[in-house]
Every structure is written in structure tokens, then in C-alpha cells.
Amino acid sequence: MTKDTSVLLDEKRVFKANYKIVEEAHVKNWEAEIEKGKNIDKYWAEKAEQFEWFQEWDKVVDESKKPFYKWFTNGKINLAYNAVDRWISTNKRNQVAILYANERGEEKKLTYYELYREINKMANALKNLGIKKGDTVSMYLPMCPELLVSMLACNKIGAVHNVVYSGLSVGAFVERMNASNAKVLITADGTYRRGKIIDLKKIVDESLLKCPTIETVVVVEHTKSPIKVSELSGKEINYESLIEGESDECSVEHMDAEDPLFILYTSGSTGKPKGVLHTTAGYMVGVATTLKNVFDIHNDDLYWCTADIGWITGHSYVIYGPLLLGTTTLVYEGAPDYPDPGAWWKIVEKYGVTKLYTAPTAIRHLMRYGSKYPNLYNLSSLKILGSVGEPINPEAWMWYYKNIGKGKTPIMDTWWQTETGMHMISPLPISPLKPGTATLPLPGIDVDVVDENGNSVPLGKGGYLVIKKPWPAMFRTLYNDEKRFLEVYWKMPGGVYKAGDMARKDKDGYIWIQGRSDDVLKIAGHRVGTSEVESAFVSHPSVVETAVIGKSDPIKGQVIKAFLILKEGYKLNTALIENLQKHVRYELGPVAVVGEIVQVDSLPKTRSGKIMRRILRAQEAGEDLGDTSTLEE
Ligand code: WTA
């Protein structure tokens, strides 16, 4: 039997919003907004009015065929039109829409008007390649303006995009191409990574032989490097020559609210990748609303989300959210620590970034170098910071808050998923914050923590994180795999959405994510979340980063096995092991029995930076590692 978890990180620090933040915030009264959000029809209808519709919707949400929800039924709209065309007739026309910068110090700016014309040219070119509404176009591109242009060009003509992260290699690439039946692939000669040029085209060449549906390969000469662009069966065409001579005007496809918008394969931490399918109108409403409120977007913002576009964060919050709000989005191609660990802070200073959105993995990485690098730059333009992708350990939160935000900028710890499409649990700039928690569900979002039978668990106890009411940016299915869609997400009692995470609520109702349910440990019958154990380790001065798994134990069932990356100057010896064991027990209570600690140089992670505990478990059990296509090199 599983007892409730008595393993709790007890966080007492609370940070309140300063006067200026509250003064500027779009949402000034949290309670009132939550109250409004209780009527989801009315709430989301109001938010949908920010867009230009070609035809009004009949129903905000159609729940008649649960869990196949429909939003804004019979409404007609176009994403590219609302993200770009709409701004051309306003004073945003000549404002920078996309600011591209890279690790070589190069930059490229596209105003809304320039972007509009580029999109139209590409949209016309895609049509000439035979792409029609509903066809799939794949992209395997670095962070470059052509990627954004291509995605928006697809939206404009109703094609469905499938972006494959350019860090994935042959096996994963082939799988995703074939699963999505892509007709056209847009790729590049290469991408910059830590002073080197990665030959993307070579990976494509190797893969293409196994991708029969691809008829045309468009190649962006991004690096203009001497890498040989090998001709392959005459399928290739250079991006520049493709769009040359195309008209910079293109008619807008009137999309049904529920027409597919994109497929995105999740680089999930467990099992085979899933083709998450998002549709048009609800996604637009959800993403624009959350970005506006959570990052408090205003006209004078310079917004930077460091996520790769090949990941949902890149889709929702590098491209679509910012452009739908008419802001300037910074697209950066480069690592956080190249040429040195001050690279990102230099960008913040250079462009006067006001909103910065990144991931705990990057923060933990940069934390290793201490405050030296952030202190070399003027970061005073920053107003709001964000985090996404994993639970942020309280120590990492504090480092980010003190060293980057200088104690003045709130941190929006946003919990959401590829499947949810938009932020679900997150503070707003006015919220009181506690390091390590995404705080409360956003207005209009109904979240709970329940047991196996679907009953709410009392405050403080761990359980399954579920979402009880539909939300506009929810995915509609897994592409070509409805069975798995129903099995994985919709089998909880009450028909609620099962997120796959374990969580608990603290006395203020704040939600603490304990980790993925497949990763959870059972020590003497107690359910112990990986994230709380890992945060306890990270709060020890010797530890930079860690992953924990359960190790079989004849008495306790499982005990903790921890893989640690230590700070420079520390060595794992008996004294330190004892000290760490004591520390974790002190932080979490006697249930947290640490059975084994090993020191490692790196941890297995997905390309988006999530720790793959599954790999460590398989290794420990001497089993096959399973699907490793999303494993970072
Ligand atoms: C985890 C990323 C704690 C969680 C947008 C979720 C988080 C999975 C947070 C989805 C957060 C994401 N705090 N955990 N702020 N954000 N997660 O699909 O386990 O790449 O289920 O979407 O990441 O990852 P995905």
C-alpha cells in the first residue's frame, strides 16, 4: 500500500511583488480574474475578441464528445494574419518583429512589414510546390528567421507544420518525418554550435533515403560555410532561389477554428515520441492570453525566450505568443556559455532585454560559474524572469532571483506541457512567490491533485496532477494514434486530464511538482517525488546538479540512489557522503533514505534539457536503454 508522502520540502521564503510591478500589470486583481475564469465560456470568449475573425464562432467550447473537445466552433480565423498581417495597418508596421542574433555577434532584424512580405513569398512558393491546405511541411532548421517565416507561411495557406529540433539526428529525424507524412522538408546547410558548424545537411542526406514521402527539400544557406551541399536525387532547391520572383502578396486561407495547425513530436522523458496535434483558434487564444498576463507584455518590451523553436516553448512563446501580441521577439542561436558563461548576459545588456524566459537546466548550468559573469553586465533592463521545463530547485531559483533579477524581478515559474500548449500553473507578476513552486493555476484553469480514485487529496499530500476543465490550447489528439491519446491521458475517474506528473498542494494551495509519475520512488511504501529529493541535494553547497532514482532494497523496497555533479573543488569521499545523507534527511525527514551516491560528470538529458531518469534506471537494472532518440549527445 502506498502511504501519503511525508517527504516535503518546507519552503518558508515568500517574495512579494513590488509596487512598480503591480502598477504596470495587466492583471492587477488576482482574485477578480480567478473569479471571472470560473465561467470558462465567458472568460475565453472575451479573450478571443482580441483577434480579427473572418467569421464569429457559434460555441466557445463544445463538450459533447469528451475528451474530443472543440473550441470556437465554426469560427474562421488565420494565425499568420493575426500575428503579422494585422499589424501592417497599425503603427507597429515598422517595428522590429524578429530580432535574430547569434553566438558570432551577428544580427538580423525583420520589421512586421518585412516579415509580412517574406511570409507571403514563402507561402506562394510552397503553393507552387504543390502544398495545399492540410498538407504537412517539415522543418529541420536552426534558430533562424527562415524557420519563423516558413512556419508562418504554412499557417497562412493552411498547411500543417512539423518542426523537428535540429539537435536530433538520423534515427529520430527519420521517425518523425515518416510519422507525419511530410511532403516538403525545409532545412539548412548547417547551424552554429559553440564555434563549430554542425552539418545539418549531412544528417538530412543520410535520412532522406528512408523518408519516402518527402518530395522536395528546400535548403537555407544559413552558414554559407564551405560544407558541400550534396545533390540528392534532384529533390533539392535553394531557399533563396525558391522564393525569388514570388509575389510578396498572398491571399489568406480562412481556417476553421478546429483545423490542424501543427504537429509536434515531444521529446518526452519516457517511451516513444508522441505526435501532439494542435488546432488553430483555441491555441491562438490560449497562448496570447497567457503570455500577455504572465510576462505582462507591453509595447516597449524586448522579449527573449531562449527555448529552441523545435520545442513547444519555442512554438508558443518564441514565435506565436509574442507576434500575436505584436511585440519584438529575440531569436538567439547559441549556447548559454559560449564563448564564455557571460554570453547571455551580454545579449541582455546589448539589446536591453526586458522579459527573459529560460529553463532550470540553463540556470543550474550557469550557476556553477557564480556571480562573476552576470556582474560584468548591466542587467537593469530586466523586469520579469521566467522558468519552464522542469521543477526549478529552490537554490537555482534564488540564484536566478538574486544574480539576474537583482532581487527586483519576479520569477514566473510556468508549469505546462507540449500537450497543454499554453501555461497552466503559473504566478502572475503580482503574485507572492515561493522558490520552487509554479504557485497556482492560472485564471480559467481548473487543476487538482487526486488519488487513484480521482478524489482530491488533502493539502500536503502527494497525488496525481489532473486538469478538470478543458482549456483552449489543449491538444486535440496524438497524430494517427487516437488509442494512445485516450489511454495515456483520459483514463482517470471523472474523465479529467491526467498530466503524468505527481504533485502536492501546500497550505496556501501552491502546487509543488514532485516529478513525472513514472519517476516517483517508493521508500518503505511512501511515495517520494524525485524533484524534492533532488532539490534537497542541490541545496547542499557541494552539489550543482543531480538525478535520483530508486534502488531496490530488501527492507525498504526502494532507497535513493543519487547521481551527483559536484561543484569544483569537491570530491566525493566518505565524509562528504555522510554529510550529504544527513543533509537530505534533515531537509526531507527520515523517509529520505539515501542508499547510494555516485559522482558523475554529466547526466543523461533530453535535447530540451530534461533529466532522463529512465536511462539511469535501465542502466542500474542492466536493461536495454529503450528509445534514446531524444537523448542529448
Ligand atoms: C515538466 C514543456 C515543474 C513537467 C513546456 C511536465 C515542469 C513536463 C515545469 C512537460 C515547471 C514543465 N515545474 N515541472 N515549471 N514545466 N515541467 O512537454 O513534468 O517538454 O509534465 O513541455 O515538464 O514537458 P514538455
XYZ file of C-alpha atoms and ligand atoms in Angstrom:
658
model
C 0.000 0.000 0.000
C 1.144 3.497 -0.710
C 1.126 5.786 2.265
C 0.974 9.501 1.769
C 4.263 11.176 1.295
C 5.620 12.751 4.387
C 8.578 13.904 2.371
C 8.103 17.602 1.993
C 10.421 20.402 1.272
C 9.240 23.030 3.671
C 9.752 26.339 1.897
C 9.250 29.357 4.113
C 10.605 32.138 1.926
C 7.936 34.283 0.299
C 8.638 37.136 -2.124
C 6.044 39.809 -2.712
C 5.675 41.877 -5.872
C 6.991 45.419 -5.716
C 4.847 48.480 -6.255
C 6.063 49.158 -9.778
C 5.246 45.660 -10.999
C 1.727 45.880 -9.627
C 1.278 49.332 -11.102
C 2.153 48.136 -14.623
C 0.494 44.723 -14.539
C -2.309 43.826 -16.953
C -3.875 41.783 -14.178
C -3.909 43.830 -11.000
C -6.540 41.947 -9.095
C -5.814 38.249 -8.980
C -8.967 37.259 -7.100
C -11.214 39.084 -9.557
C -9.522 37.445 -12.541
C -9.839 33.998 -10.936
C -13.498 34.683 -10.291
C -14.011 35.617 -13.957
C -12.155 32.474 -15.036
C -14.693 30.270 -13.307
C -17.058 30.792 -16.212
C -14.800 29.403 -18.927
C -17.193 30.179 -21.779
C -17.389 33.811 -20.933
C -13.766 34.144 -19.922
C -12.248 32.666 -23.085
C -14.811 34.313 -25.358
C -13.678 37.653 -24.021
C -10.033 36.742 -24.642
C -10.841 35.580 -28.185
C -12.090 39.042 -29.027
C -8.545 40.366 -29.204
C -8.280 38.767 -32.659
C -9.722 39.526 -36.056
C -12.052 36.738 -37.070
C -13.313 36.134 -40.591
C -16.387 34.566 -39.077
C -17.638 34.551 -35.480
C -17.831 31.265 -33.595
C -21.086 29.576 -32.527
C -19.967 27.924 -29.344
C -16.943 28.672 -27.173
C -16.405 25.085 -26.098
C -18.240 22.041 -27.345
C -18.033 19.275 -24.743
C -20.455 16.887 -26.425
C -17.776 14.389 -27.481
C -15.395 14.423 -24.489
C -12.423 14.180 -24.471
C -12.563 15.355 -28.080
C -13.281 18.931 -27.145
C -13.848 21.604 -29.748
C -13.257 25.300 -29.261
C -14.832 28.264 -31.030
C -16.881 26.016 -33.291
C -17.456 27.249 -36.833
C -15.300 30.307 -36.214
C -12.994 31.227 -39.110
C -9.610 32.732 -38.419
C -5.965 32.686 -39.540
C -2.967 32.684 -37.255
C -0.447 34.331 -39.597
C -2.986 37.020 -40.416
C -3.396 37.833 -36.729
C 0.288 37.525 -35.884
C 1.598 39.621 -38.761
C -0.807 40.998 -41.406
C -2.983 42.640 -38.799
C -0.116 44.830 -37.574
C 0.771 46.189 -41.008
C -2.010 48.717 -40.916
C -1.046 49.936 -37.439
C 1.885 51.848 -36.002
C 3.659 48.533 -35.490
C 4.245 48.264 -39.233
C 7.905 49.260 -38.999
C 8.553 47.885 -35.543
C 11.017 45.010 -35.311
C 9.099 41.745 -35.130
C 12.033 39.344 -35.134
C 15.449 40.216 -33.814
C 17.818 37.405 -34.690
C 21.234 37.249 -33.019
C 23.852 34.548 -32.810
C 26.954 33.468 -30.939
C 29.131 35.115 -33.588
C 27.732 38.525 -32.724
C 25.800 38.750 -35.989
C 22.258 40.074 -36.069
C 19.344 40.430 -38.456
C 16.160 42.398 -37.922
C 12.824 41.912 -39.619
C 10.111 44.504 -39.108
C 6.486 43.427 -39.195
C 6.210 44.742 -42.742
C 9.359 42.929 -43.872
C 8.223 39.749 -42.179
C 4.840 40.070 -43.878
C 6.450 40.167 -47.303
C 8.835 37.305 -46.573
C 5.972 35.137 -45.385
C 3.934 35.876 -48.485
C 6.802 34.978 -50.779
C 7.357 31.712 -48.988
C 3.632 30.954 -48.865
C 3.393 31.433 -52.629
C 6.474 29.286 -53.142
C 5.012 26.497 -51.021
C 1.835 26.622 -53.073
C 3.930 26.284 -56.209
C 5.497 23.194 -54.719
C 2.011 21.721 -54.586
C 1.338 22.348 -50.896
C -2.348 22.686 -50.147
C -4.393 23.234 -47.033
C -3.949 20.246 -44.709
C -0.609 19.058 -46.168
C 2.321 18.618 -43.831
C 5.548 20.567 -44.210
C 8.516 19.638 -42.054
C 11.312 21.850 -40.863
C 14.702 20.820 -39.659
C 16.282 24.189 -39.178
C 18.422 26.042 -36.690
C 17.098 29.104 -34.867
C 16.999 31.390 -37.900
C 14.485 33.852 -39.376
C 13.680 31.449 -42.235
C 12.283 28.979 -39.711
C 9.790 31.511 -38.367
C 8.949 32.670 -41.886
C 8.331 29.090 -43.036
C 6.108 28.244 -40.073
C 4.033 31.378 -40.574
C 3.881 30.749 -44.326
C 2.363 27.344 -43.559
C -0.244 28.960 -41.315
C -1.083 31.479 -43.968
C -2.024 28.806 -46.529
C -3.377 26.262 -44.065
C -0.501 23.788 -44.211
C 0.395 21.882 -41.036
C 3.964 22.187 -39.838
C 6.051 19.606 -38.104
C 9.237 21.114 -36.726
C 11.977 18.693 -35.797
C 14.578 20.033 -33.408
C 17.834 20.492 -35.272
C 19.764 18.808 -32.477
C 18.186 15.433 -33.209
C 19.998 13.112 -35.525
C 19.211 10.478 -38.133
C 17.091 7.912 -36.238
C 14.813 10.433 -34.551
C 14.607 12.531 -37.675
C 13.504 9.645 -39.909
C 10.908 8.503 -37.400
C 9.344 11.962 -37.200
C 9.394 12.558 -40.954
C 7.669 9.307 -41.723
C 5.160 9.500 -38.902
C 3.994 12.926 -40.111
C 3.851 12.097 -43.872
C 5.701 15.297 -44.723
C 5.804 16.256 -48.415
C 8.246 19.113 -48.189
C 11.238 19.450 -45.903
C 12.892 22.772 -45.195
C 16.391 22.509 -43.834
C 19.722 24.331 -43.806
C 23.332 23.788 -44.697
C 24.284 23.963 -41.059
C 23.939 25.508 -37.650
C 26.387 27.267 -35.332
C 27.160 25.457 -32.139
C 29.952 26.520 -29.838
C 32.164 27.923 -32.523
C 31.641 24.982 -34.809
C 29.305 24.485 -37.705
C 27.152 21.390 -37.466
C 26.456 19.920 -40.875
C 22.669 19.517 -40.808
C 22.518 18.726 -44.472
C 24.628 15.630 -43.984
C 22.101 14.263 -41.480
C 19.296 15.050 -43.903
C 21.129 13.320 -46.755
C 21.594 10.209 -44.684
C 17.965 10.250 -43.565
C 16.267 11.018 -46.849
C 16.826 7.573 -48.248
C 14.460 6.366 -45.561
C 11.847 9.124 -45.938
C 9.768 8.226 -49.000
C 7.055 10.865 -48.567
C 9.389 13.826 -48.988
C 9.164 15.228 -52.493
C 11.132 18.435 -52.134
C 13.982 19.552 -49.891
C 14.392 23.287 -49.503
C 17.842 24.276 -48.233
C 18.536 27.555 -46.457
C 22.125 28.642 -46.903
C 22.354 29.736 -43.326
C 26.035 29.423 -42.501
C 27.244 29.872 -46.068
C 30.004 27.584 -44.961
C 32.117 25.543 -47.309
C 30.070 22.491 -46.386
C 29.271 20.701 -49.587
C 25.579 20.667 -50.389
C 25.373 17.249 -51.936
C 22.751 16.884 -54.616
C 20.393 14.067 -53.892
C 18.037 12.701 -56.485
C 17.167 16.193 -57.681
C 14.863 16.904 -54.742
C 16.740 19.947 -53.552
C 16.186 23.576 -54.095
C 17.886 26.519 -52.502
C 15.591 28.675 -50.322
C 16.614 31.948 -51.951
C 16.010 30.677 -55.467
C 12.735 29.138 -54.365
C 11.252 32.450 -53.235
C 12.928 34.577 -55.879
C 10.410 36.262 -58.097
C 7.478 35.247 -55.895
C 4.910 37.896 -55.194
C 5.038 39.499 -51.765
C 1.268 39.420 -51.565
C -0.613 36.218 -50.833
C -4.243 35.550 -50.023
C -5.116 34.378 -46.542
C -6.684 30.963 -46.013
C -9.787 31.227 -43.855
C -9.143 28.412 -41.420
C -11.770 26.680 -39.410
C -11.135 27.174 -35.699
C -10.504 23.438 -35.384
C -8.304 22.976 -38.459
C -4.950 21.388 -37.568
C -2.200 23.927 -37.004
C 0.843 21.830 -36.242
C 2.156 18.500 -35.090
C 4.993 18.459 -32.639
C 6.728 15.330 -31.500
C 7.521 15.553 -27.823
C 10.993 14.737 -26.738
C 9.341 13.154 -23.721
C 11.400 11.680 -20.953
C 9.692 8.292 -21.231
C 8.772 5.988 -24.091
C 8.436 6.660 -27.795
C 7.829 10.210 -29.014
C 4.211 11.285 -29.398
C 2.860 13.417 -32.229
C 0.968 16.087 -30.358
C -1.612 17.771 -32.590
C -2.728 21.350 -32.012
C -5.507 23.178 -33.809
C -5.931 26.802 -34.751
C -8.165 29.180 -32.806
C -8.031 27.796 -29.276
C -4.265 27.601 -29.452
C -4.032 31.239 -30.517
C -6.317 32.407 -27.722
C -4.570 30.384 -25.025
C -1.042 31.304 -25.984
C -1.614 35.035 -26.492
C -3.610 35.412 -23.282
C -1.122 33.624 -21.073
C 1.920 35.386 -22.496
C 0.259 38.758 -22.096
C -0.687 38.165 -18.482
C 2.221 36.066 -17.219
C 5.002 38.100 -18.829
C 2.979 41.260 -18.767
C 3.738 42.194 -22.349
C 3.648 45.899 -23.223
C 4.530 47.886 -26.320
C 8.025 48.775 -25.192
C 9.114 45.222 -24.399
C 12.101 43.401 -25.785
C 11.139 39.842 -25.065
C 13.555 36.934 -25.124
C 12.669 33.289 -24.697
C 15.806 31.181 -25.007
C 13.995 27.949 -25.909
C 14.671 26.253 -29.196
C 11.826 26.553 -31.673
C 11.897 22.775 -32.085
C 10.272 22.555 -28.671
C 6.752 23.617 -27.634
C 8.112 26.561 -25.653
C 9.648 27.819 -28.869
C 6.406 27.389 -30.790
C 4.143 29.025 -28.228
C 6.446 31.588 -26.683
C 9.230 32.390 -29.148
C 7.018 32.804 -32.194
C 3.286 32.700 -31.787
C 2.611 34.360 -28.447
C 4.926 37.344 -28.995
C 3.833 38.005 -32.595
C 0.146 37.624 -31.777
C 0.712 40.372 -29.203
C 2.717 42.471 -31.664
C 5.877 42.531 -29.595
C 9.528 42.090 -30.566
C 10.829 38.575 -30.117
C 14.530 37.896 -29.824
C 15.639 34.687 -31.523
C 19.085 33.634 -30.397
C 21.189 30.910 -31.935
C 23.843 29.858 -29.459
C 24.675 28.169 -26.169
C 24.461 29.956 -22.795
C 28.156 29.544 -22.094
C 29.803 30.144 -25.420
C 32.187 31.876 -25.994
C 32.021 32.285 -22.209
C 29.408 31.938 -19.449
C 28.548 35.620 -19.837
C 27.172 35.140 -23.376
C 23.506 35.503 -22.455
C 24.033 38.397 -20.057
C 25.888 40.209 -22.772
C 22.836 39.828 -25.030
C 20.546 41.120 -22.275
C 22.724 44.210 -21.919
C 23.232 44.768 -25.644
C 19.554 44.731 -26.577
C 18.024 45.852 -23.302
C 16.004 42.686 -22.844
C 13.032 43.328 -20.561
C 11.497 39.845 -20.239
C 13.669 36.745 -20.109
C 12.265 33.237 -20.226
C 14.542 30.222 -19.830
C 14.860 26.750 -18.276
C 16.175 25.407 -14.946
C 18.781 23.317 -16.748
C 20.393 26.502 -18.124
C 20.182 28.250 -14.769
C 21.815 25.358 -12.926
C 24.500 25.264 -15.552
C 25.282 28.981 -15.320
C 25.083 28.910 -11.538
C 28.259 26.874 -11.493
C 30.217 29.926 -12.550
C 28.885 32.002 -9.677
C 28.018 35.688 -9.813
C 31.126 36.768 -11.694
C 29.639 36.742 -15.193
C 26.244 38.305 -14.504
C 28.052 41.043 -12.596
C 30.049 42.000 -15.664
C 26.924 43.252 -17.427
C 24.179 45.756 -16.880
C 21.036 43.712 -16.431
C 18.878 46.550 -15.176
C 16.546 46.439 -18.195
C 15.077 43.151 -16.948
C 11.602 43.366 -15.468
C 10.316 39.796 -15.403
C 12.097 36.450 -15.489
C 10.617 33.088 -16.383
C 11.352 29.405 -15.991
C 9.924 26.337 -17.697
C 10.574 22.687 -18.397
C 11.322 21.145 -15.030
C 10.789 21.944 -11.406
C 13.236 24.712 -10.570
C 15.164 23.790 -7.449
C 14.757 26.469 -4.783
C 18.518 27.088 -4.777
C 18.541 27.673 -8.519
C 15.514 29.952 -8.128
C 17.352 32.007 -5.508
C 20.443 32.287 -7.670
C 18.365 33.461 -10.642
C 16.422 35.891 -8.480
C 19.481 37.412 -6.801
C 22.060 37.392 -9.555
C 19.992 38.008 -12.657
C 16.938 39.768 -11.277
C 18.926 41.563 -8.547
C 16.083 40.841 -6.171
C 13.719 43.098 -8.105
C 12.225 40.996 -10.869
C 9.647 38.348 -10.113
C 10.194 34.831 -11.479
C 7.341 33.262 -13.394
C 7.797 29.540 -12.838
C 5.433 28.259 -15.519
C 4.148 24.703 -15.451
C 2.726 23.380 -18.691
C 3.317 20.733 -21.345
C 3.556 20.174 -25.084
C 0.033 18.802 -24.721
C -1.375 21.803 -22.897
C 0.071 24.200 -25.490
C -0.020 27.112 -23.036
C 0.888 27.996 -19.443
C -1.423 26.276 -16.964
C 0.021 26.724 -13.490
C 1.970 29.911 -13.041
C 2.217 33.008 -10.953
C 1.271 36.374 -12.419
C 3.689 39.257 -11.870
C 1.609 40.425 -8.897
C 1.657 37.026 -7.125
C 3.535 36.316 -3.903
C 6.247 33.820 -4.905
C 7.919 30.899 -3.209
C 11.094 29.478 -4.712
C 10.452 26.083 -6.302
C 6.736 26.223 -6.992
C 4.746 27.281 -10.054
C 2.233 28.543 -7.462
C -1.415 28.396 -8.558
C -3.477 27.534 -11.636
C -3.985 30.485 -13.965
C -7.429 32.054 -14.257
C -9.722 29.826 -16.326
C -7.703 26.721 -15.478
C -9.005 24.093 -13.090
C -6.291 21.910 -11.598
C -6.380 19.385 -8.771
C -4.242 16.776 -7.064
C -6.068 13.459 -6.706
C -5.602 9.838 -5.681
C -6.079 6.753 -7.900
C -9.827 7.003 -7.457
C -9.950 10.600 -8.546
C -10.624 12.020 -5.081
C -8.865 15.227 -4.096
C -6.087 14.524 -1.634
C -5.763 16.722 1.469
C -3.306 19.622 1.438
C 0.258 18.464 1.879
C -0.313 15.017 0.433
C 1.053 13.832 -2.873
C -1.078 12.634 -5.783
C -1.723 12.831 -9.494
C -1.904 16.220 -11.121
C -5.095 16.486 -13.173
C -6.881 19.203 -15.127
C -10.597 19.201 -14.629
C -11.968 21.600 -17.204
C -10.993 21.946 -20.869
C -8.745 24.843 -21.887
C -8.443 26.461 -25.316
C -4.874 25.493 -26.301
C -5.328 21.854 -25.345
C -4.021 19.321 -27.881
C -6.764 17.538 -29.740
C -5.187 14.129 -30.244
C -1.955 12.248 -30.848
C -1.402 12.226 -34.573
C -2.525 8.913 -36.039
C -2.742 7.399 -32.576
C -6.114 8.085 -31.030
C -5.875 4.927 -28.968
C -2.778 6.111 -27.191
C -4.329 9.562 -26.747
C -7.236 8.048 -24.838
C -5.112 5.540 -22.929
C -2.383 7.871 -21.733
C -4.330 10.988 -20.821
C -8.009 10.310 -20.316
C -8.375 7.227 -18.166
C -8.715 8.892 -14.769
C -12.037 8.539 -12.972
C -14.238 11.515 -13.798
C -12.787 11.916 -17.273
C -10.257 14.506 -16.154
C -6.968 15.095 -17.966
C -4.047 13.249 -16.411
C -0.859 15.231 -16.775
C 1.501 12.414 -15.817
C 3.118 14.453 -13.044
C 2.909 13.889 -9.317
C 2.263 16.940 -7.193
C 1.115 18.218 -3.835
C -0.500 21.412 -2.637
C 0.941 23.268 0.319
C -1.100 25.069 2.953
C -1.587 28.054 0.648
C -2.760 25.807 -2.177
C 0.510 26.344 -4.040
C 1.306 23.379 -6.259
C 4.631 21.630 -5.924
C 5.500 19.359 -8.825
C 7.227 16.270 -7.463
C 8.275 14.802 -10.787
C 6.906 12.582 -13.510
C 4.785 9.757 -12.122
C 6.997 7.151 -13.822
C 9.980 8.546 -11.957
C 8.483 8.513 -8.485
C 10.231 6.469 -5.791
C 8.592 4.249 -3.193
C 10.535 4.101 0.021
C 9.016 1.866 2.659
C 5.669 2.410 0.992
C 5.993 6.189 0.924
C 5.776 7.903 -2.402
C 8.738 10.201 -2.777
C 8.998 12.718 -5.607
C 12.310 12.889 -7.434
C 12.198 16.643 -7.622
C 12.035 17.202 -3.885
C 14.922 14.845 -3.229
C 16.949 16.490 -5.976
C 16.214 19.951 -4.637
C 17.371 18.834 -1.203
C 20.666 17.684 -2.689
C 21.081 20.891 -4.704
C 20.620 22.957 -1.549
C 23.873 21.439 -0.244
C 26.875 23.660 -1.029
C 28.787 20.869 -2.777
C 26.155 19.931 -5.351
C 25.491 21.520 -8.724
C 23.020 19.124 -10.235
C 21.668 15.690 -9.527
C 19.328 12.963 -10.660
C 17.867 10.424 -8.271
C 16.322 7.052 -8.924
C 15.041 4.225 -6.732
C 17.418 1.383 -5.969
C 15.931 -1.909 -4.800
C 16.336 -2.581 -1.142
C 15.339 -5.804 0.613
C 13.858 -3.993 3.584
C 12.548 -0.667 2.333
C 11.543 -1.765 -1.148
C 13.500 1.138 -2.554
C 16.075 3.584 -1.323
C 17.521 6.640 -3.037
C 20.392 6.342 -5.451
C 21.762 9.750 -6.366
C 23.972 10.709 -9.280
C 25.692 13.959 -8.417
C 27.587 16.601 -10.296
C 29.736 18.315 -7.683
C 30.996 21.869 -7.612
C 34.611 22.445 -8.484
C 36.913 21.658 -5.595
C 34.667 18.989 -4.038
C 35.467 15.284 -4.056
C 33.104 12.536 -3.092
C 34.650 10.838 -0.053
C 33.148 9.062 2.934
C 32.884 12.244 4.968
C 31.012 14.075 2.216
C 28.705 11.108 1.609
C 27.757 11.036 5.278
C 27.294 14.750 5.304
C 25.025 14.607 2.240
C 22.965 11.781 3.699
C 22.446 13.801 6.851
C 21.624 16.928 4.906
C 18.938 15.233 2.793
C 17.442 13.556 5.828
C 17.391 16.893 7.625
C 15.676 18.584 4.680
C 13.121 15.882 3.958
C 12.670 13.751 7.038
C 13.610 10.179 7.886
C 11.855 8.632 4.877
C 14.509 10.027 2.582
C 16.931 7.148 2.929
C 19.925 7.651 0.709
C 21.332 4.239 -0.185
C 23.998 5.162 -2.658
C 25.679 8.270 -4.003
C 27.854 8.359 -7.073
C 29.690 11.232 -8.635
C 29.259 11.838 -12.366
C 30.400 14.458 -14.877
C 27.120 14.718 -16.709
C 23.547 13.438 -16.587
C 21.502 11.925 -19.383
C 19.142 14.619 -20.630
C 16.723 15.162 -23.444
C 17.648 17.780 -26.004
C 15.390 20.198 -24.213
C 17.311 19.694 -21.009
C 15.096 17.343 -19.033
C 16.863 14.702 -16.990
C 16.127 11.202 -18.335
C 15.949 9.178 -15.138
C 14.592 6.286 -17.170
C 18.056 5.842 -18.727
C 19.687 5.738 -15.292
C 17.116 3.214 -14.084
C 17.634 0.961 -17.106
C 21.384 1.159 -16.639
C 21.032 0.324 -12.982
C 18.859 -2.696 -13.764
C 21.157 -3.758 -16.596
C 18.278 -3.446 -19.049
C 18.052 -2.196 -22.570
C 18.037 1.624 -22.626
C 14.917 1.756 -24.801
C 14.281 4.670 -27.134
C 17.235 7.026 -26.876
C 16.488 9.116 -29.943
C 15.933 12.246 -27.898
C 18.976 11.773 -25.693
C 21.494 14.582 -25.830
C 24.912 13.540 -27.050
C 7.758 19.334 -16.584
C 7.383 21.958 -21.524
C 7.793 21.653 -12.837
C 6.556 18.541 -16.130
C 6.578 23.246 -21.578
C 5.706 18.499 -17.385
C 7.659 21.347 -15.102
C 6.738 18.360 -18.457
C 7.537 22.739 -15.307
C 6.279 18.857 -19.797
C 7.588 23.591 -14.150
C 7.434 21.744 -17.226
N 7.714 22.995 -12.957
N 7.780 20.818 -13.874
N 7.530 24.916 -14.239
N 7.414 22.949 -16.634
N 7.604 20.758 -16.315
O 6.103 18.704 -22.846
O 6.982 17.254 -15.751
O 8.505 19.480 -22.785
O 4.800 17.420 -17.388
O 6.631 20.934 -22.054
O 7.853 19.119 -17.989
O 7.345 18.943 -20.696
P 7.173 19.467 -22.171
